[in-house]
Amino acid sequence: MKPRPSTLLVAALFAAACSRPSREAPAVEPSAGVAGTAAPSPPASPPSPPKLSAVTRASGALVRAPQDDALYLADEDHAVLRRIPLPVDVSTPPVEIAMPGRPAQVLALADRVLVTIRDPGLLLMLRPDPAAGLVEVARVPLPADAWGLAVTPDERTAIVTSAWAGKVSAVDLTTATATWSIDVPREPRGVVIREDGAAAYVTHLTSAALTRIALRGAPEARPVALPPSPFRAPHGKSLSASLGYAAALSPDGRRLFVARHALGALGEQAWFGASTVDVLMTSDDAPLAPRRRQGAPLWKAGEIDDVPFDDAELELPNTSLAPFVQPRALVYRKSTRTLLVASEGTDALVELDALAVDPTLRPLHTYELGRHAGPDVYVATLCGAPSGVALSADEAMAWVYCRSTDALAIVRLDEHGDGAPFEQGPVPYIALAAAPVPQQAVLGRKLFYNAVDWGTSGGLGCAGCHPDGRDDGHVWHEARVMDTGGESVNFLGSAENQPADAEPRGGVPRQTPMLAGRVSAEGPYGWNAQSENLAERLREGFGLHRWGPGGMGGGELALRARHLAAFLRTGLVPPPREGRKLTPQEEHGRALFMSDSAQCARCHVPETEHTDRMGYPMPGLAARPGFAEEKAGQVFKTPSLRFVGGTAPYYHDGSARTLEELIEANQDRMGRTSHMSRNDKAALAAFLRTL
């Protein structure tokens, strides 16, 4: 064995991935008066309303009003907007303002409060009122599932993302009218606007690329590549990403930070990849971090002396997993030049170095919010699923919205943000409301988001693959794995990320299915109709979603599965469905779907979520590159077609990118479509999108 490299050398190599400029305070601009004398006092005038910076012109589930008089919380689970007066008094309940639908995000301006409503799609405009808290002044209809929100520097235009509709819209705030709406890829979520107002950047829940929208002249959307976690990617590979809920700009607008999940990123037992914050330079839309060069180590300096290795082993990154899981919210802390990430899966608020090339590799503090009294979430959890963060004016305090426990946490932050030891005191909480789900589903609600419960999760919660109960757009490798705990069947993020003794090497492909609105039936469940009922499928899933076999008794797992099944059926909200008359093309597609010649409705039975829940062999399907072949005679359950228009790609292996591609390549495997004309096939696809 060759001599191990020195700790100093490897520490230097690791630091290269985390390097950042000096943290010295920026210079103060001199006054405009005569040198050596005080500048003349300006004439007295009424104070102008505070203008928002790039850091605060984007929405969140929780925001602070610029006047520092209140917090505003968009509580979609209770369909209310909450106004929490500042300073926070734990004995004073917040003011509830009923909303016309589920609010997703809120943004407080000096004289208005803007709220996006998911269903029906709306931008709600309200003004503060001493008696009522807020009074509605306008509502602007928007495409369904209005979600993210940002305003231009002049505060005259709002840019809104509509997640399920796959659109981005502009709203004139002076006239309260929508001025344009354009199509973008699936699940647009977070949106920020450049400091010069020339462009907006949009994140997506189901892909790595961002969308850049030119705002001057006619709106134009184009993709922008931002490779997820390049220092953790296999050499020469670009990873896919999911969970792109949040983005933030630096105060000068030069750096765009995007929190998400890097599918297939390398790390210890990273079967699912690793969460990340990636940085884009807005001057040229180029990623800040370069791709990892071949042979570059990612060993932490503190681990070197304990682990013997040779040069070959240096190629295997031994970094720990990301300091957060399932990033849900992201804010920039100007006073310390750091980022605060709400870690939905681990019930924590994590502080990262915003000046690092890869902030994820420079964690500074972890503020624990959950306070588990035991190893799992069966015990009291005071802050579950943090999903919104707001900072006090002096940035010494953070307020965190705990979604799965309906609470507000009040967190004292480290004053320096430099990674030095910081003693965190007890975290006070405000109880906001009772759980919005039946008692049977209360624990299931916590379990759905949680990534640390040993029985249900191997490091990634249900919401990590099924955000909002939908899907992450990813095709996983279901592989048979051998390790010290024995043989198990597990999902793996990518073929490159499997252990050497996984058999078969590629694993068979299994696309993440949508859950919301598709799990009302007793059963069966699973791509191969192998689970008799939903609880049984969940128990099987507990084993698939981890590294190696689980270690919890069957009785405990069965109880967890029942609670989780109750939440999936009562707590997940299906996507919005537009109630309208079908167009002539869609009517023609419906007639084709129901016809005896096409036979679509024989298996996709309309009365039972457009599926007969039966398993059928699927001959003639070629194995996807990088995956193993299916076993001979494998059957696949008829999938539900509810909401199928928003769940691309298609098939169990994701091999069809669009409905048109699926119908064209069907070859009469599912129903009879080969006799259809081009117009017939287009009509059938149009009808399917209405389901």
mmCIF file of C-alpha atoms in Angstrom, residues 473-653:
data_model
loop_
_atom_site.group_PDB
_atom_site.id
_atom_site.type_symbol
_atom_site.label_atom_id
_atom_site.label_comp_id
_atom_site.label_asym_id
_atom_site.label_seq_id
_atom_site.Cartn_x
_atom_site.Cartn_y
_atom_site.Cartn_z
ATOM 1 C CA GLY A 473 -39.913 12.944 -12.719
ATOM 2 C CA HIS A 474 -37.109 10.438 -12.055
ATOM 3 C CA VAL A 475 -36.601 6.804 -13.043
ATOM 4 C CA TRP A 476 -34.912 4.829 -10.253
ATOM 5 C CA HIS A 477 -32.875 1.630 -10.448
ATOM 6 C CA GLU A 478 -34.511 -1.195 -8.506
ATOM 7 C CA ALA A 479 -31.544 -3.434 -7.789
ATOM 8 C CA ARG A 480 -30.750 -6.448 -5.655
ATOM 9 C CA VAL A 481 -28.049 -5.423 -3.171
ATOM 10 C CA MET A 482 -25.775 -7.514 -0.959
ATOM 11 C CA ASP A 483 -24.173 -5.934 2.115
ATOM 12 C CA THR A 484 -23.325 -6.857 5.704
ATOM 13 C CA GLY A 485 -27.026 -6.949 6.583
ATOM 14 C CA GLY A 486 -27.812 -9.504 3.902
ATOM 15 C CA GLU A 487 -29.574 -9.323 0.551
ATOM 16 C CA SER A 488 -32.199 -6.687 -0.124
ATOM 17 C CA VAL A 489 -33.970 -4.992 -3.027
ATOM 18 C CA ASN A 490 -33.447 -1.233 -2.989
ATOM 19 C CA PHE A 491 -33.982 1.822 -5.146
ATOM 20 C CA LEU A 492 -30.757 3.512 -6.252
ATOM 21 C CA GLY A 493 -30.386 6.944 -7.763
ATOM 22 C CA SER A 494 -28.114 5.966 -10.645
ATOM 23 C CA ALA A 495 -26.148 3.041 -11.998
ATOM 24 C CA GLU A 496 -22.867 4.800 -11.167
ATOM 25 C CA ASN A 497 -23.896 5.074 -7.537
ATOM 26 C CA GLN A 498 -24.405 1.373 -6.871
ATOM 27 C CA PRO A 499 -22.097 -0.776 -4.774
ATOM 28 C CA ALA A 500 -19.904 -3.127 -6.760
ATOM 29 C CA ASP A 501 -21.776 -6.207 -5.537
ATOM 30 C CA ALA A 502 -25.258 -5.037 -6.548
ATOM 31 C CA GLU A 503 -26.931 -7.576 -8.857
ATOM 32 C CA PRO A 504 -27.927 -6.931 -11.529
ATOM 33 C CA ARG A 505 -25.558 -4.022 -11.995
ATOM 34 C CA GLY A 506 -28.065 -1.713 -13.651
ATOM 35 C CA GLY A 507 -31.244 -2.676 -11.829
ATOM 36 C CA VAL A 508 -34.644 -2.546 -13.509
ATOM 37 C CA PRO A 509 -36.199 0.883 -14.146
ATOM 38 C CA ARG A 510 -39.041 2.123 -11.958
ATOM 39 C CA GLN A 511 -40.448 5.605 -12.437
ATOM 40 C CA THR A 512 -41.753 7.472 -9.389
ATOM 41 C CA PRO A 513 -45.580 7.311 -9.528
ATOM 42 C CA MET A 514 -47.907 10.111 -8.542
ATOM 43 C CA LEU A 515 -49.851 9.537 -5.300
ATOM 44 C CA ALA A 516 -52.217 12.481 -4.814
ATOM 45 C CA GLY A 517 -55.657 11.586 -6.131
ATOM 46 C CA ARG A 518 -54.636 8.049 -7.131
ATOM 47 C CA VAL A 519 -54.737 5.980 -3.927
ATOM 48 C CA SER A 520 -58.412 5.765 -2.975
ATOM 49 C CA ALA A 521 -58.825 2.100 -3.993
ATOM 50 C CA GLU A 522 -58.112 -0.825 -1.697
ATOM 51 C CA GLY A 523 -55.540 -2.282 -4.113
ATOM 52 C CA PRO A 524 -53.532 -3.723 -5.651
ATOM 53 C CA TYR A 525 -50.512 -1.389 -5.764
ATOM 54 C CA GLY A 526 -46.998 -1.417 -7.186
ATOM 55 C CA TRP A 527 -45.871 -1.287 -10.820
ATOM 56 C CA ASN A 528 -46.273 -5.059 -10.950
ATOM 57 C CA ALA A 529 -49.524 -5.185 -8.931
ATOM 58 C CA GLN A 530 -47.574 -7.105 -6.313
ATOM 59 C CA SER A 531 -49.037 -5.468 -3.172
ATOM 60 C CA GLU A 532 -52.559 -6.417 -2.150
ATOM 61 C CA ASN A 533 -53.377 -3.072 -0.521
ATOM 62 C CA LEU A 534 -51.889 0.363 0.102
ATOM 63 C CA ALA A 535 -50.522 -0.372 3.577
ATOM 64 C CA GLU A 536 -48.757 -3.469 2.237
ATOM 65 C CA ARG A 537 -47.242 -1.417 -0.574
ATOM 66 C CA LEU A 538 -45.994 1.149 1.932
ATOM 67 C CA ARG A 539 -44.325 -1.555 4.008
ATOM 68 C CA GLU A 540 -42.572 -2.807 0.889
ATOM 69 C CA GLY A 541 -41.582 0.770 0.122
ATOM 70 C CA PHE A 542 -39.978 1.169 3.551
ATOM 71 C CA GLY A 543 -37.486 -1.474 2.492
ATOM 72 C CA LEU A 544 -36.928 -0.161 -1.032
ATOM 73 C CA HIS A 545 -36.124 3.367 0.098
ATOM 74 C CA ARG A 546 -32.906 2.815 1.997
ATOM 75 C CA TRP A 547 -29.421 1.340 1.728
ATOM 76 C CA GLY A 548 -29.588 -2.332 2.598
ATOM 77 C CA PRO A 549 -32.303 -3.999 4.699
ATOM 78 C CA GLY A 550 -34.241 -2.210 7.427
ATOM 79 C CA GLY A 551 -34.071 -3.027 11.107
ATOM 80 C CA MET A 552 -37.546 -2.583 12.609
ATOM 81 C CA GLY A 553 -40.125 -5.145 13.652
ATOM 82 C CA GLY A 554 -43.093 -5.982 11.457
ATOM 83 C CA GLY A 555 -45.685 -4.795 13.969
ATOM 84 C CA GLU A 556 -44.182 -1.324 14.218
ATOM 85 C CA LEU A 557 -43.900 -1.057 10.438
ATOM 86 C CA ALA A 558 -47.511 -2.169 9.972
ATOM 87 C CA LEU A 559 -48.712 0.531 12.368
ATOM 88 C CA ARG A 560 -46.661 3.188 10.579
ATOM 89 C CA ALA A 561 -48.016 2.024 7.225
ATOM 90 C CA ARG A 562 -51.622 2.381 8.397
ATOM 91 C CA HIS A 563 -51.047 5.934 9.661
ATOM 92 C CA LEU A 564 -49.222 6.901 6.483
ATOM 93 C CA ALA A 565 -51.908 5.376 4.251
ATOM 94 C CA ALA A 566 -54.514 7.451 6.087
ATOM 95 C CA PHE A 567 -52.561 10.632 5.367
ATOM 96 C CA LEU A 568 -52.024 9.788 1.701
ATOM 97 C CA ARG A 569 -55.793 9.458 1.279
ATOM 98 C CA THR A 570 -56.954 12.403 3.396
ATOM 99 C CA GLY A 571 -54.028 14.829 3.502
ATOM 100 C CA LEU A 572 -52.647 14.920 -0.040
ATOM 101 C CA VAL A 573 -54.446 17.338 -2.340
ATOM 102 C CA PRO A 574 -54.874 16.296 -5.995
ATOM 103 C CA PRO A 575 -53.771 18.771 -8.661
ATOM 104 C CA PRO A 576 -56.372 21.244 -9.873
ATOM 105 C CA ARG A 577 -58.638 20.149 -12.703
ATOM 106 C CA GLU A 578 -60.121 22.724 -15.014
ATOM 107 C CA GLY A 579 -63.895 22.486 -15.101
ATOM 108 C CA ARG A 580 -64.820 23.359 -18.663
ATOM 109 C CA LYS A 581 -66.477 21.978 -21.752
ATOM 110 C CA LEU A 582 -64.272 19.810 -23.958
ATOM 111 C CA THR A 583 -63.064 21.289 -27.225
ATOM 112 C CA PRO A 584 -64.099 19.565 -30.494
ATOM 113 C CA GLN A 585 -60.660 17.949 -30.714
ATOM 114 C CA GLU A 586 -60.893 16.679 -27.109
ATOM 115 C CA GLU A 587 -64.423 15.380 -27.726
ATOM 116 C CA HIS A 588 -63.132 13.448 -30.724
ATOM 117 C CA GLY A 589 -60.340 12.043 -28.561
ATOM 118 C CA ARG A 590 -62.857 10.999 -25.924
ATOM 119 C CA ALA A 591 -64.931 9.149 -28.532
ATOM 120 C CA LEU A 592 -61.800 7.325 -29.690
ATOM 121 C CA PHE A 593 -60.847 6.455 -26.108
ATOM 122 C CA MET A 594 -64.280 4.921 -25.412
ATOM 123 C CA SER A 595 -64.587 3.161 -28.787
ATOM 124 C CA ASP A 596 -64.520 -0.604 -29.306
ATOM 125 C CA SER A 597 -61.943 -0.154 -32.048
ATOM 126 C CA ALA A 598 -59.397 1.485 -29.718
ATOM 127 C CA GLN A 599 -60.318 -0.476 -26.550
ATOM 128 C CA CYS A 600 -58.582 2.081 -24.267
ATOM 129 C CA ALA A 601 -61.443 2.132 -21.749
ATOM 130 C CA ARG A 602 -61.437 -1.662 -21.331
ATOM 131 C CA CYS A 603 -58.371 -1.431 -19.085
ATOM 132 C CA HIS A 604 -58.367 2.279 -18.213
ATOM 133 C CA VAL A 605 -61.859 2.114 -16.722
ATOM 134 C CA PRO A 606 -63.199 5.657 -16.173
ATOM 135 C CA GLU A 607 -65.257 4.707 -13.101
ATOM 136 C CA THR A 608 -62.177 3.495 -11.158
ATOM 137 C CA GLU A 609 -59.610 6.262 -11.664
ATOM 138 C CA HIS A 610 -59.128 5.131 -15.280
ATOM 139 C CA THR A 611 -57.591 1.767 -14.362
ATOM 140 C CA ASP A 612 -58.852 -1.782 -13.893
ATOM 141 C CA ARG A 613 -55.973 -2.396 -11.427
ATOM 142 C CA MET A 614 -55.046 -5.607 -13.221
ATOM 143 C CA GLY A 615 -51.598 -6.781 -14.250
ATOM 144 C CA TYR A 616 -50.778 -7.597 -17.882
ATOM 145 C CA PRO A 617 -47.580 -8.713 -19.657
ATOM 146 C CA MET A 618 -45.972 -6.015 -21.813
ATOM 147 C CA PRO A 619 -44.128 -7.747 -24.691
ATOM 148 C CA GLY A 620 -41.806 -5.915 -27.030
ATOM 149 C CA LEU A 621 -40.424 -3.353 -24.588
ATOM 150 C CA ALA A 622 -36.692 -2.922 -25.110
ATOM 151 C CA ALA A 623 -34.464 -2.466 -22.065
ATOM 152 C CA ARG A 624 -33.399 1.116 -21.485
ATOM 153 C CA PRO A 625 -29.640 1.788 -21.686
ATOM 154 C CA GLY A 626 -28.072 1.631 -18.250
ATOM 155 C CA PHE A 627 -30.799 -0.617 -16.840
ATOM 156 C CA ALA A 628 -31.242 -4.372 -16.603
ATOM 157 C CA GLU A 629 -33.839 -6.227 -18.660
ATOM 158 C CA GLU A 630 -37.143 -7.165 -17.095
ATOM 159 C CA LYS A 631 -37.603 -10.818 -16.218
ATOM 160 C CA ALA A 632 -39.474 -12.885 -18.772
ATOM 161 C CA GLY A 633 -43.245 -12.677 -18.507
ATOM 162 C CA GLN A 634 -43.198 -9.676 -16.165
ATOM 163 C CA VAL A 635 -46.639 -8.136 -15.748
ATOM 164 C CA PHE A 636 -47.372 -4.459 -15.205
ATOM 165 C CA LYS A 637 -50.436 -3.043 -13.523
ATOM 166 C CA THR A 638 -52.660 -0.792 -15.615
ATOM 167 C CA PRO A 639 -51.643 2.668 -14.367
ATOM 168 C CA SER A 640 -54.213 5.285 -13.485
ATOM 169 C CA LEU A 641 -54.634 7.961 -16.141
ATOM 170 C CA ARG A 642 -55.867 10.593 -13.696
ATOM 171 C CA PHE A 643 -53.743 13.730 -14.171
ATOM 172 C CA VAL A 644 -51.654 11.906 -16.781
ATOM 173 C CA GLY A 645 -51.067 15.099 -18.747
ATOM 174 C CA GLY A 646 -48.813 16.422 -15.970
ATOM 175 C CA THR A 647 -46.746 13.315 -15.201
ATOM 176 C CA ALA A 648 -44.315 12.935 -18.126
ATOM 177 C CA PRO A 649 -42.282 10.847 -18.882
ATOM 178 C CA TYR A 650 -44.383 7.714 -19.354
ATOM 179 C CA TYR A 651 -44.248 3.936 -18.906
ATOM 180 C CA HIS A 652 -42.667 2.320 -15.871
ATOM 181 C CA ASP A 653 -39.250 3.089 -17.370
#
